[in-house]
mmCIF file of C-alpha atoms in Angstrom:
data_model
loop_
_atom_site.group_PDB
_atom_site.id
_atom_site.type_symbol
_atom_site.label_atom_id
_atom_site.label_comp_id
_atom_site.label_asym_id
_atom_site.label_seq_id
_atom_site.Cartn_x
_atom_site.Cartn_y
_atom_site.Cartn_z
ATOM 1 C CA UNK A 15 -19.611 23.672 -23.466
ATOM 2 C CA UNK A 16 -17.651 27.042 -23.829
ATOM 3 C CA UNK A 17 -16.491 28.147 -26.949
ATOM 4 C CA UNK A 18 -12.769 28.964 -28.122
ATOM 5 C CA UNK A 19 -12.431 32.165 -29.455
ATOM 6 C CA UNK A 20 -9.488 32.495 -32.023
ATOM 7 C CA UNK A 21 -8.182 35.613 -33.780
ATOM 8 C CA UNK A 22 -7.565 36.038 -37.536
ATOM 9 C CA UNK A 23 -4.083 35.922 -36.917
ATOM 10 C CA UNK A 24 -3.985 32.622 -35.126
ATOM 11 C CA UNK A 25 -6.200 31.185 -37.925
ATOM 12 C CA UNK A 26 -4.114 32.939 -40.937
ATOM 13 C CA UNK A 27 -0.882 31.252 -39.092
ATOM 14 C CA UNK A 28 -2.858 27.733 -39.067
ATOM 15 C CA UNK A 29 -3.886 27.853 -43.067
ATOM 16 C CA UNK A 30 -0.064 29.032 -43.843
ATOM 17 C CA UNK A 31 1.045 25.788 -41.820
ATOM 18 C CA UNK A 32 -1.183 23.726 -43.433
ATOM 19 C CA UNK A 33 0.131 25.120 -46.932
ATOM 20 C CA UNK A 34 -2.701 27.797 -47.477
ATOM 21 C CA UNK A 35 -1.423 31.027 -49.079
ATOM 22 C CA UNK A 36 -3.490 34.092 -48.353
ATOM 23 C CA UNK A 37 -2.986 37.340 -50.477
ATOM 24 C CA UNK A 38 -3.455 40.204 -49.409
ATOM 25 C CA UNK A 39 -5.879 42.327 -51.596
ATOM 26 C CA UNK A 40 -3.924 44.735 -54.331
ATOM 27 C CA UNK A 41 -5.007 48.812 -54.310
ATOM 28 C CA UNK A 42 -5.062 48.110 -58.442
ATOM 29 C CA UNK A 43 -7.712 45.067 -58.458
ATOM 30 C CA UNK A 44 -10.949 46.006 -59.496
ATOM 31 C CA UNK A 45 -13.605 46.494 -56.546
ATOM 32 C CA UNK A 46 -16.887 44.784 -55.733
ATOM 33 C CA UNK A 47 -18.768 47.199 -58.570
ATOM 34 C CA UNK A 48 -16.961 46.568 -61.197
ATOM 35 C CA UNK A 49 -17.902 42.893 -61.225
ATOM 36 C CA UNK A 50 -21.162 41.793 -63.415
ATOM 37 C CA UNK A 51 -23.900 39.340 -62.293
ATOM 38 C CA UNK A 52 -21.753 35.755 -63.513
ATOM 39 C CA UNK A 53 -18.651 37.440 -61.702
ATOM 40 C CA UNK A 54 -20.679 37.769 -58.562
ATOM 41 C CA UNK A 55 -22.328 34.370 -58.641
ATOM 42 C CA UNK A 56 -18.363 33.057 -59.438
ATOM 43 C CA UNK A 57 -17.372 34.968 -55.987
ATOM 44 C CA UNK A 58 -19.957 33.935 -54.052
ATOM 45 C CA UNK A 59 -19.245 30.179 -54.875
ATOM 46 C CA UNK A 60 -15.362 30.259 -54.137
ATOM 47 C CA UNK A 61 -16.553 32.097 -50.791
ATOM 48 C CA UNK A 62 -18.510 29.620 -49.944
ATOM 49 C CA UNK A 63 -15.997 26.933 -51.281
ATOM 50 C CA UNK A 64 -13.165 28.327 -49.609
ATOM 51 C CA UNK A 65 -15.508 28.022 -46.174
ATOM 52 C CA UNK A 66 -16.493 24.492 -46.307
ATOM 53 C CA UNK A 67 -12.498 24.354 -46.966
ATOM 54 C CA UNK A 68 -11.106 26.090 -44.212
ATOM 55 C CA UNK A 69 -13.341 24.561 -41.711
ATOM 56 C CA UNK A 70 -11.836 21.129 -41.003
ATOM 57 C CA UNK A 71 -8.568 23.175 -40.652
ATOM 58 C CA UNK A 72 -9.744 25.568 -38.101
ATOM 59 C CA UNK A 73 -12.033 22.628 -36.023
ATOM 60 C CA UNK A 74 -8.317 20.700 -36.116
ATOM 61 C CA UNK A 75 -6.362 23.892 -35.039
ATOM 62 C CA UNK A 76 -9.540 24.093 -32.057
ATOM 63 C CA UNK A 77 -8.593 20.549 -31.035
ATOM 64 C CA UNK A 78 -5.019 20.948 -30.927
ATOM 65 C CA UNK A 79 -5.074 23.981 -28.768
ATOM 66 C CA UNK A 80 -7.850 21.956 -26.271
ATOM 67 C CA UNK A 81 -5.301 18.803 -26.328
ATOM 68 C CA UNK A 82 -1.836 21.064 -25.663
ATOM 69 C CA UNK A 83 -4.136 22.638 -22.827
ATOM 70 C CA UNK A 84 -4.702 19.419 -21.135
ATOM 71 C CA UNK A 85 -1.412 18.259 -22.007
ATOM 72 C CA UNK A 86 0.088 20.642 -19.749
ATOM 73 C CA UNK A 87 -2.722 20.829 -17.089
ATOM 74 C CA UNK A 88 -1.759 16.689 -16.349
ATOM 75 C CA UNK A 89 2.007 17.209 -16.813
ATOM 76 C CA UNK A 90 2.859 16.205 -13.537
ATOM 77 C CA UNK A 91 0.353 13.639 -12.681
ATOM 78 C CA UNK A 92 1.905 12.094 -16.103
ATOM 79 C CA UNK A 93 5.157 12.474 -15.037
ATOM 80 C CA UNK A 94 4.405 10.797 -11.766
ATOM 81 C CA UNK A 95 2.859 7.642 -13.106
ATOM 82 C CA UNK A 96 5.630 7.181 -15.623
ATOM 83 C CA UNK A 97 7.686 7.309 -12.338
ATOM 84 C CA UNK A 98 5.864 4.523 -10.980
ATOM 85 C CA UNK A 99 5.414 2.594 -13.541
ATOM 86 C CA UNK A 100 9.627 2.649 -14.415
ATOM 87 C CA UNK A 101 10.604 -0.855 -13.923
ATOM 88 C CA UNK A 102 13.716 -0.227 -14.596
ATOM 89 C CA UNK A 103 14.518 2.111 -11.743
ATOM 90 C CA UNK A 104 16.974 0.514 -8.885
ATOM 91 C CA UNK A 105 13.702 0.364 -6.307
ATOM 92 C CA UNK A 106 13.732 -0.529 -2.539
ATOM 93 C CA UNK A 107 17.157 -0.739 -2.414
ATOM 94 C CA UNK A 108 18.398 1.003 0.736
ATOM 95 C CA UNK A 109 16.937 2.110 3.729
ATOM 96 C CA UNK A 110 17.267 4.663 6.461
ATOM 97 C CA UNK A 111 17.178 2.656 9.700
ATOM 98 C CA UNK A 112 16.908 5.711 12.007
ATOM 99 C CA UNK A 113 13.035 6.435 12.174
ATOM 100 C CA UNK A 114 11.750 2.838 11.298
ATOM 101 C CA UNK A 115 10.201 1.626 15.009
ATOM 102 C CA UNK A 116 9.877 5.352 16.197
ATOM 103 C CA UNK A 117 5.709 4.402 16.138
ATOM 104 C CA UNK A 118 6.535 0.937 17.596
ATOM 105 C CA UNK A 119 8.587 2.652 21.319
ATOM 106 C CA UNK A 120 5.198 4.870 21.760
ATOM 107 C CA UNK A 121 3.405 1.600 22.662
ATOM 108 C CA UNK A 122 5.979 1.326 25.796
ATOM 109 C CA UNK A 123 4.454 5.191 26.981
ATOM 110 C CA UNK A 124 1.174 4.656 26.414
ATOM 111 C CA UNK A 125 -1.045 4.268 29.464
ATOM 112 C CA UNK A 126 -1.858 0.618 28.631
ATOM 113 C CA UNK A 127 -3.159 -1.910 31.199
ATOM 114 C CA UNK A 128 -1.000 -5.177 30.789
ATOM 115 C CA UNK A 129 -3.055 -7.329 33.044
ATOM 116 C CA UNK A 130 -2.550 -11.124 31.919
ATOM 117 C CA UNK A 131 -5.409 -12.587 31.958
ATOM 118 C CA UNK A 132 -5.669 -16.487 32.538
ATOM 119 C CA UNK A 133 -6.247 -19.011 29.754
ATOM 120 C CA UNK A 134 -9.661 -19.659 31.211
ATOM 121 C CA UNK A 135 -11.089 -16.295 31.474
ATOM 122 C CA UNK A 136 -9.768 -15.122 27.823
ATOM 123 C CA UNK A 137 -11.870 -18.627 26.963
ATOM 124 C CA UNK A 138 -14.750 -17.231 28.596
ATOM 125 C CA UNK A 139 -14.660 -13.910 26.878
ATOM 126 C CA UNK A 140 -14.587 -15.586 23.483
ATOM 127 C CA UNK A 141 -17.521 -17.688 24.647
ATOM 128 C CA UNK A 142 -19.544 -14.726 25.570
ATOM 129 C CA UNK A 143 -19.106 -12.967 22.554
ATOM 130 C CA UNK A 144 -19.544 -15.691 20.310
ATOM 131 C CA UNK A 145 -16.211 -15.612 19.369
ATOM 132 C CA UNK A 146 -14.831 -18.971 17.393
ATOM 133 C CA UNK A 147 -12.604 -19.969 14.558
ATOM 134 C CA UNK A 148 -15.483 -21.795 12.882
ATOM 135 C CA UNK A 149 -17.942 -18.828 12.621
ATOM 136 C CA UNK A 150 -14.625 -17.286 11.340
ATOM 137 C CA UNK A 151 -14.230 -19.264 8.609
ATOM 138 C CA UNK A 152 -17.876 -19.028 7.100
ATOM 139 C CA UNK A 153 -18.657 -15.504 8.072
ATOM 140 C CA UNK A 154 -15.047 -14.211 7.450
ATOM 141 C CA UNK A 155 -15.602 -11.370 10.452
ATOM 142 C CA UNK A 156 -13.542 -11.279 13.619
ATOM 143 C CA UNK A 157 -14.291 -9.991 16.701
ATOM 144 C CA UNK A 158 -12.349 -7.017 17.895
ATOM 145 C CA UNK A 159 -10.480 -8.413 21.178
ATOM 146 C CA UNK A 160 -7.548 -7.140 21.509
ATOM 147 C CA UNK A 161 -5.660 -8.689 24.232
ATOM 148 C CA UNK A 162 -2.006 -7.260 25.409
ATOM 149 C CA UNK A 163 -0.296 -10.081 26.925
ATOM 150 C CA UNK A 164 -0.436 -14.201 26.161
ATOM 151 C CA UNK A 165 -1.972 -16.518 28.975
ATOM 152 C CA UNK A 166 0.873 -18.088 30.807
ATOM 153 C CA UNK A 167 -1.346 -21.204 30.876
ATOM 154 C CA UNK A 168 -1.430 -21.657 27.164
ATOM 155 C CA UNK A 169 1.716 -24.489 28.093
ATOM 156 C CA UNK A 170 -0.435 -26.210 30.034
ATOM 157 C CA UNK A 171 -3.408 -27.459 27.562
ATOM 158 C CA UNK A 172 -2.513 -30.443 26.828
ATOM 159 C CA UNK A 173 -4.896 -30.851 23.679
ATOM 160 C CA UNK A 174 -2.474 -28.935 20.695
ATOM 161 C CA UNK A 175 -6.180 -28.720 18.697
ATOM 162 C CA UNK A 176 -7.701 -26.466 21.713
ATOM 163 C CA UNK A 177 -4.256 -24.234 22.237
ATOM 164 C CA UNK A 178 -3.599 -23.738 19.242
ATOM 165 C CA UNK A 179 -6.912 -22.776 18.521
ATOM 166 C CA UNK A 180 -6.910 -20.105 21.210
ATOM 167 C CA UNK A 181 -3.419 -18.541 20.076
ATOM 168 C CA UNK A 182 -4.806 -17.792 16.600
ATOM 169 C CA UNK A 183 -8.156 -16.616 18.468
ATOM 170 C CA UNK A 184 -5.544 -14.186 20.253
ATOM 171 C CA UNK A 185 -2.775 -13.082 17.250
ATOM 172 C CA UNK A 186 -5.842 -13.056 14.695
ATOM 173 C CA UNK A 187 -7.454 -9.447 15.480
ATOM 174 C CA UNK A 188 -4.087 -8.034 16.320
ATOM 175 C CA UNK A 189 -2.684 -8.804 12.708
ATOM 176 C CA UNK A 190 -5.928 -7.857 11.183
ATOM 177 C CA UNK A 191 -6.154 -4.490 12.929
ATOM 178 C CA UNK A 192 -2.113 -4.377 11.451
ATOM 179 C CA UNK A 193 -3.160 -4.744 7.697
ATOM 180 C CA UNK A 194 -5.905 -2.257 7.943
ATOM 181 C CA UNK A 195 -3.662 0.520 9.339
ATOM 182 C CA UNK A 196 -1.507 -0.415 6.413
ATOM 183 C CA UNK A 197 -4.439 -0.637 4.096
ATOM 184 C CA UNK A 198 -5.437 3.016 5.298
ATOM 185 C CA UNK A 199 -2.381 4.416 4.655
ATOM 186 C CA UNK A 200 -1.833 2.600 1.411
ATOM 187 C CA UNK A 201 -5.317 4.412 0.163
ATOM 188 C CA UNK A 202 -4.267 7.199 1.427
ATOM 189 C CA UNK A 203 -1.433 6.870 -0.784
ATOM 190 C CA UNK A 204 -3.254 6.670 -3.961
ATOM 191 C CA UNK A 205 -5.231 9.483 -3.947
ATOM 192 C CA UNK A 206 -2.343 11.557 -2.883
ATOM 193 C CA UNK A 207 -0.760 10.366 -6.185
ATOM 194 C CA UNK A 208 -3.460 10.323 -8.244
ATOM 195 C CA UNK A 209 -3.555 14.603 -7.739
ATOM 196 C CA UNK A 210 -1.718 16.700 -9.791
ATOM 197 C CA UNK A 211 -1.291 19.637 -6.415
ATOM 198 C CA UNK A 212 -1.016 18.101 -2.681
ATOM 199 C CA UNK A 213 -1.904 20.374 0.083
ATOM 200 C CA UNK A 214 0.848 20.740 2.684
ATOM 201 C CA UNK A 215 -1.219 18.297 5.141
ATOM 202 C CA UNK A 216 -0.813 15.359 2.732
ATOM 203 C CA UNK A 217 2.943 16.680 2.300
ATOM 204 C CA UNK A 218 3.752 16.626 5.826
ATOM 205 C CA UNK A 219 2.024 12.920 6.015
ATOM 206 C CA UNK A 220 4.287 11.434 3.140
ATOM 207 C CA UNK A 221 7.052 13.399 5.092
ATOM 208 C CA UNK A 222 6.239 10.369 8.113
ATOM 209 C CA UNK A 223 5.792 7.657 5.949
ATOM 210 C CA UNK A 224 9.109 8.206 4.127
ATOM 211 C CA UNK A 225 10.658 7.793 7.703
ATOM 212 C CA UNK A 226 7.984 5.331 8.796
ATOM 213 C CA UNK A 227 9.437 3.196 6.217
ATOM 214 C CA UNK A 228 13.139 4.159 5.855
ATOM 215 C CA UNK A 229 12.663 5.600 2.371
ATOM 216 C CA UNK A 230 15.479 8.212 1.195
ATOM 217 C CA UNK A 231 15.478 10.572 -1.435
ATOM 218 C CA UNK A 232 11.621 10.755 -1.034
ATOM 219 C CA UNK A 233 10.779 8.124 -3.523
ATOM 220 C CA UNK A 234 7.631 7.260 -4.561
ATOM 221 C CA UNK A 235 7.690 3.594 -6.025
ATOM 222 C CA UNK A 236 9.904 2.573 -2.911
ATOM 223 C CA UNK A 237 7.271 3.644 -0.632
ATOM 224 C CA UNK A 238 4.393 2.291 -2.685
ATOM 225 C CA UNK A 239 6.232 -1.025 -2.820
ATOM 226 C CA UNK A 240 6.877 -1.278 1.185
ATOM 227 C CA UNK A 241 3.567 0.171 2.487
ATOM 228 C CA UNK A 242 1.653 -3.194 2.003
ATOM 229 C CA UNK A 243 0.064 -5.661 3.686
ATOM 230 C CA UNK A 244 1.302 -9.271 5.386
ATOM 231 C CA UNK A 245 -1.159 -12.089 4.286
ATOM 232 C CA UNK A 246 -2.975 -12.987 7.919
ATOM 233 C CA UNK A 247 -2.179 -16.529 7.090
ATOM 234 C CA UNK A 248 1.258 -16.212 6.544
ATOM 235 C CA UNK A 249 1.416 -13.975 9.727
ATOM 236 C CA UNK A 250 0.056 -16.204 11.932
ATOM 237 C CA UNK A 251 2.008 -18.974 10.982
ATOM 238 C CA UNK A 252 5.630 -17.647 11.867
ATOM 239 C CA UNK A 253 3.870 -16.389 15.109
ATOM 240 C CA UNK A 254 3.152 -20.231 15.528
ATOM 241 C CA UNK A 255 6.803 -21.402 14.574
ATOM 242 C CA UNK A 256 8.784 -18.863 16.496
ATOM 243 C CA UNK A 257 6.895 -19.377 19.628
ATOM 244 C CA UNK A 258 5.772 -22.845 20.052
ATOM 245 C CA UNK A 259 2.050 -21.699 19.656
ATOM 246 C CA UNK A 260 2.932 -19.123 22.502
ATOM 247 C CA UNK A 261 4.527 -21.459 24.855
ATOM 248 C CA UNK A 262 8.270 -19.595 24.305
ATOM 249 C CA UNK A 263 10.232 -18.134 26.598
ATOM 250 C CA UNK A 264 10.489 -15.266 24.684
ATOM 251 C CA UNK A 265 6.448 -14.897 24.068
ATOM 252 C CA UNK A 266 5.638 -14.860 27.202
ATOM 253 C CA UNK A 267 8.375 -12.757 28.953
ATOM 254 C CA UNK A 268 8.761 -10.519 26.394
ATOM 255 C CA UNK A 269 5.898 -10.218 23.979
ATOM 256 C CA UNK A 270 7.949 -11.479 21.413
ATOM 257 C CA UNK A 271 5.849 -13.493 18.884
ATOM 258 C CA UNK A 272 8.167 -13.057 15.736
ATOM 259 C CA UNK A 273 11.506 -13.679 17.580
ATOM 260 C CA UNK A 274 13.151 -10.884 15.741
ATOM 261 C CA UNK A 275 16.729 -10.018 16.745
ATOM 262 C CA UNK A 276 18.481 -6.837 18.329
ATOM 263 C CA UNK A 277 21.619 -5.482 18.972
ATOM 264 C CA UNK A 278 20.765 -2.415 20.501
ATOM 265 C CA UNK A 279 17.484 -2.397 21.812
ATOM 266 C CA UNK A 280 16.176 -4.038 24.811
ATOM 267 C CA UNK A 281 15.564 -7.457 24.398
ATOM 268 C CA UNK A 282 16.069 -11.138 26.033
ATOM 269 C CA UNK A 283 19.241 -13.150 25.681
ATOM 270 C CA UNK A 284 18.749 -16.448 24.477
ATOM 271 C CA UNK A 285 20.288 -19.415 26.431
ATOM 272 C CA UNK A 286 21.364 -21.093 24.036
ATOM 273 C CA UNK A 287 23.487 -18.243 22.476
ATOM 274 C CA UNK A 288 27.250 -18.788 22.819
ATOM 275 C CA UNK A 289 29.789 -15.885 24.477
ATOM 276 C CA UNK A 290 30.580 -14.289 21.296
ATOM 277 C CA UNK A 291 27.132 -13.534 20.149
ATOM 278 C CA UNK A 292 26.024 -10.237 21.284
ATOM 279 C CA UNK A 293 22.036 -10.556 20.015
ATOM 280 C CA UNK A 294 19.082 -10.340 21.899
ATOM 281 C CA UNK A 295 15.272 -11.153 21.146
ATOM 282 C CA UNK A 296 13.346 -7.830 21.227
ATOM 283 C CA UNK A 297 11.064 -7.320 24.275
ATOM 284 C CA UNK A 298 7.304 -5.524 23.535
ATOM 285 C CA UNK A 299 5.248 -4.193 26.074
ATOM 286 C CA UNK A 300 2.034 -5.452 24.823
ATOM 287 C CA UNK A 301 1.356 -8.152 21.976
ATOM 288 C CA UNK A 302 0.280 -5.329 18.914
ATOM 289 C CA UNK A 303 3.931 -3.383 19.013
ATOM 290 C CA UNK A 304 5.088 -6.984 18.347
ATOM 291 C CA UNK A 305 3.125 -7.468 15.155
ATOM 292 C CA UNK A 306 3.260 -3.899 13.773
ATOM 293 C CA UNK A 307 7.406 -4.350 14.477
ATOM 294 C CA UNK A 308 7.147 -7.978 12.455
ATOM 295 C CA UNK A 309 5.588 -6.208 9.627
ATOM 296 C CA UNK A 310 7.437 -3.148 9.466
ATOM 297 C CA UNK A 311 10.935 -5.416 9.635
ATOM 298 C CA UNK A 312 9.427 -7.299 6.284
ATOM 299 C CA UNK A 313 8.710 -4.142 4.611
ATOM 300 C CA UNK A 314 11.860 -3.064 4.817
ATOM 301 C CA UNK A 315 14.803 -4.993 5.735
ATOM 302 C CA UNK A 316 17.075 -5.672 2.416
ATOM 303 C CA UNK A 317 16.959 -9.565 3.281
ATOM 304 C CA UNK A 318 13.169 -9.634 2.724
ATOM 305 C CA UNK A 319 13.176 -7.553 -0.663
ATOM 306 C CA UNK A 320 12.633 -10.355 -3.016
ATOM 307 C CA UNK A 321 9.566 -10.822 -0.897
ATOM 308 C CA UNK A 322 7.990 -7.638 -1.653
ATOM 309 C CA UNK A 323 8.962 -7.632 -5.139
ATOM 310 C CA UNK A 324 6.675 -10.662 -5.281
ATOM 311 C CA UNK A 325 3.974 -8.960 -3.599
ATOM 312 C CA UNK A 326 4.110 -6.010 -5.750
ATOM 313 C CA UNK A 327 4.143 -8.148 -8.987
ATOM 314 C CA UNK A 328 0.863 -9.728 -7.522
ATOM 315 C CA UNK A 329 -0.383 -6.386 -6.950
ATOM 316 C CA UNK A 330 0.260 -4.924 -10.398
ATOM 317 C CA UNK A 331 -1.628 -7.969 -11.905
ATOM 318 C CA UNK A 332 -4.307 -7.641 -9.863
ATOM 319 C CA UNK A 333 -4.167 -10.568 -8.001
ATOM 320 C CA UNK A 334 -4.536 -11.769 -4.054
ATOM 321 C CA UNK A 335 -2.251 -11.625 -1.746
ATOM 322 C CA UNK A 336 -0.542 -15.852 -2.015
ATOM 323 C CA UNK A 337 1.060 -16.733 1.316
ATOM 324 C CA UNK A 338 2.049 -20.129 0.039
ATOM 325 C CA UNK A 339 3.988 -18.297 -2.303
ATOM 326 C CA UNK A 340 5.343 -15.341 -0.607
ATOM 327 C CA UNK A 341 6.546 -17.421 2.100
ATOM 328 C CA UNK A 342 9.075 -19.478 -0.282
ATOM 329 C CA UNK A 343 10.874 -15.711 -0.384
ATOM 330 C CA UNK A 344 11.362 -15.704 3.934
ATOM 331 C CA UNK A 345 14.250 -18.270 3.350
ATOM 332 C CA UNK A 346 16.385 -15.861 5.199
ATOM 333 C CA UNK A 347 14.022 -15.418 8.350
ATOM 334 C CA UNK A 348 15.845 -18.442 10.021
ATOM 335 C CA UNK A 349 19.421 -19.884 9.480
ATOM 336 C CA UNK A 350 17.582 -23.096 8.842
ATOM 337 C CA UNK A 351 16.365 -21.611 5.504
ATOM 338 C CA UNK A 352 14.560 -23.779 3.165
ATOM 339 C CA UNK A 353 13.430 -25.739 5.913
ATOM 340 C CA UNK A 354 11.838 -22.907 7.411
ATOM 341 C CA UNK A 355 9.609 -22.137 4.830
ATOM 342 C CA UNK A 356 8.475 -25.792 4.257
ATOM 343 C CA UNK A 357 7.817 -25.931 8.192
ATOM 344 C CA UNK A 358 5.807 -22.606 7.298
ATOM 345 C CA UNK A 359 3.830 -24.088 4.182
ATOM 346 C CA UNK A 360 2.786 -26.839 6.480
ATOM 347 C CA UNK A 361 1.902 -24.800 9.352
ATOM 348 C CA UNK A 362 -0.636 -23.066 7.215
ATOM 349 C CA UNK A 363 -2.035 -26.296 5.124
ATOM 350 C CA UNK A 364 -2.699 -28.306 8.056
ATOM 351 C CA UNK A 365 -3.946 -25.440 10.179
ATOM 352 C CA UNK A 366 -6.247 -24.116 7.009
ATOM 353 C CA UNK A 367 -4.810 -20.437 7.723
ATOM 354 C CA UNK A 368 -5.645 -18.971 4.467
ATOM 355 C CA UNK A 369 -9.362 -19.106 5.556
ATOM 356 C CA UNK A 370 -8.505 -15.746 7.109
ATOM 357 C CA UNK A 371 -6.588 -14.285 4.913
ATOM 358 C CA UNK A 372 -9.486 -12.556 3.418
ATOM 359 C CA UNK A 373 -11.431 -11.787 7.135
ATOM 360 C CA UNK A 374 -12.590 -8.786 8.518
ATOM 361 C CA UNK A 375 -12.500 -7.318 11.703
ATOM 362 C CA UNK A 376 -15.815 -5.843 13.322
ATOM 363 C CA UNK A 377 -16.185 -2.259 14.708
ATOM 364 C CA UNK A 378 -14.966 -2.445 17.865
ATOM 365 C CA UNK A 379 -17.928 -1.518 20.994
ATOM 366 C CA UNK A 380 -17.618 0.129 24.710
ATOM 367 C CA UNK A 381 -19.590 -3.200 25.674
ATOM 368 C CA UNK A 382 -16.693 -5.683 24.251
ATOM 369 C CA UNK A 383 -13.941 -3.531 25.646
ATOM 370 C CA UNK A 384 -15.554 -3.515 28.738
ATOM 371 C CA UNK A 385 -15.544 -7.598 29.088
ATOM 372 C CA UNK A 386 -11.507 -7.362 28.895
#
């Protein structure tokens, strides 16, 4: 351990704070020789008195230098955790709409094949790679089949156990593969926080997210409080209520497994909708940039805000992610409200969803692409 080196000043300004007085040494006081044998053995002992005295003093003054040094070195790593930890700050409270689904429109220009594959084959593929709810549920690991659009025979089975079975075989790796993008970026977010410097890489990527998730004024807590997760159970569920189990119009013309609205955007217009509404149901080109839209719109649209204040309280207290709970805060998903979120409640008790909240998806393999 290095040693701190202090100078007689420093350690004469310590004593005087501490309410030592040191005199300085008169020309007219007799020197060293004048002093007999008891007056030497008298000095020697207040020396060494006045030592065992001033140590304590100057180990304190040693300690307080080390602890003003460190102080200051984790000023603003100290200053940022008080920030986070300020309940009392007005959090997530508005939000810059501009950038939100700027990730989302890439979908429509990448290169992606949108073949629809038939109910049968996509049954096949599961078969081949061993891929069933039930091994789900003990194992907790998920294949990695992605598939882009929903089997237009999915209407057709007549048996609700077997089709709805094969919809969450089909939404379950795409919301998965959702959260852990999410759960990247949210440890990503940590350790940027828990630094006191941040390189201008991890600037530029906060930069993103702070548009990624309509943050303004760059702050912190707001971001740390959207940039979560959506339990896989709760997920799949209003995937299951807005689309009939992917029978809808909207799911299979459009993608569209979380009927979110639009007034702008492309979308389809619902037939039921009278002359004076002017909303459509957002179209997707492939089934992910539906779920990475759902979850973006419930980490940040005001109506859902009470939702992720929930989320973050479980969070903070170190507990799981409760869909039966967070889902009694999506009253204002549907204008049937309440309702809604009994219908979802039931959805996921009779369905035993949360047996996958807490799943994993597998590595995905050339070989298992290659079978889609």
């Amino acid at each position: 351990m290095k040693k701190n080196k202090f100078s007689i000043s420093e350690i004469k300004k310590y004593l005087k704070k501490k309410g030592f007085i040191i005199r300085k040494k008169k020309h007219n006081e007799h020197n060293e020789n004048n002093f007999g044998p008891i007056a030497r053995t008298l000095l020697s002992s207040l020396v060494i008195i006045s030592v065992f005295s001033v140590t304590p003093f100057v180990i304190n003054f040693s300690k307080e230098r080390m602890s003003y040094s460190k102080a200051t070195e984790n000023d603003s790593k100290n200053k940022l955790e008080t920030l986070l930890e300020n309940k009392s700050q007005k959090l997530d409270s508005e939000v810059n709409n501009k950038f939100l689904f700027e990730d989302i429109l890439i979908f429509d220009e990448l290169p992606i094949d949108t073949v629809r594959l038939s109910a049968s084959t996509i049954e096949e593929i599961f078969k081949s790679t061993n891929y069933n709810l039930e091994d789900v549920r003990k194992t907790k690991l998920v294949k990695p089949i992605s598939l882009t659009l929903l089997p237009h025979e999915i209407k057709k089975i007549e048996n609700s156990k077997k089709r709805k079975n094969l919809f969450i075989q089909i939404i379950l790796p795409l919301v998965i593969k959702e959260n852990n993008n999410i759960k990247l970026d949210r440890k990503k977010l940590f350790s940027i926080l828990n630094k006191s410097k941040n390189t201008k890489l991890e600037k530029n990527w906060l930069n993103s997210k702070f548009k990624q998730y309509g943050v303004l004024n760059r702050d912190l807590p707001t971001l740390k409080i959207r940039m979560d997760e959506v339990p896989t159970s709760m997920a799949i569920a209003q995937a299951a209520k807005e689309t009939g189990w992917g029978t809808s119009r909207f799911a299979q013309e459009g993608n569209a497994l979380f009927g979110q609205w639009t007034w702008s955007g492309e979308g389809i217009k619902p037939s039921d909708a009278d002359g004076s509404s002017t909303h459509k149901v957002m179209k997707f080109k492939v089934l992910q940039a539906s779920v990475r839209a759902y979850q973006r719109n419930l980490n940040t649209h005001s109506s859902y805000k009470d939702f992720r204040s929930a989320r973050a309280e479980m969070r903070d207290q170190g507990n799981k992610l409760d869909s039966m709970i967070l889902t009694t805060y999506l009253d204002k998903y549907a204008e049937t409200g309440k309702e809604y979120v009994r219908v979802l409640q039931q959805i996921i008790k009779q369905n035993n969803l949360v047996d996958f909240d807490d799943a994993k998806l597998l590595p995905s393999s050339i070989d298992l692409e290659s079978l889609i």
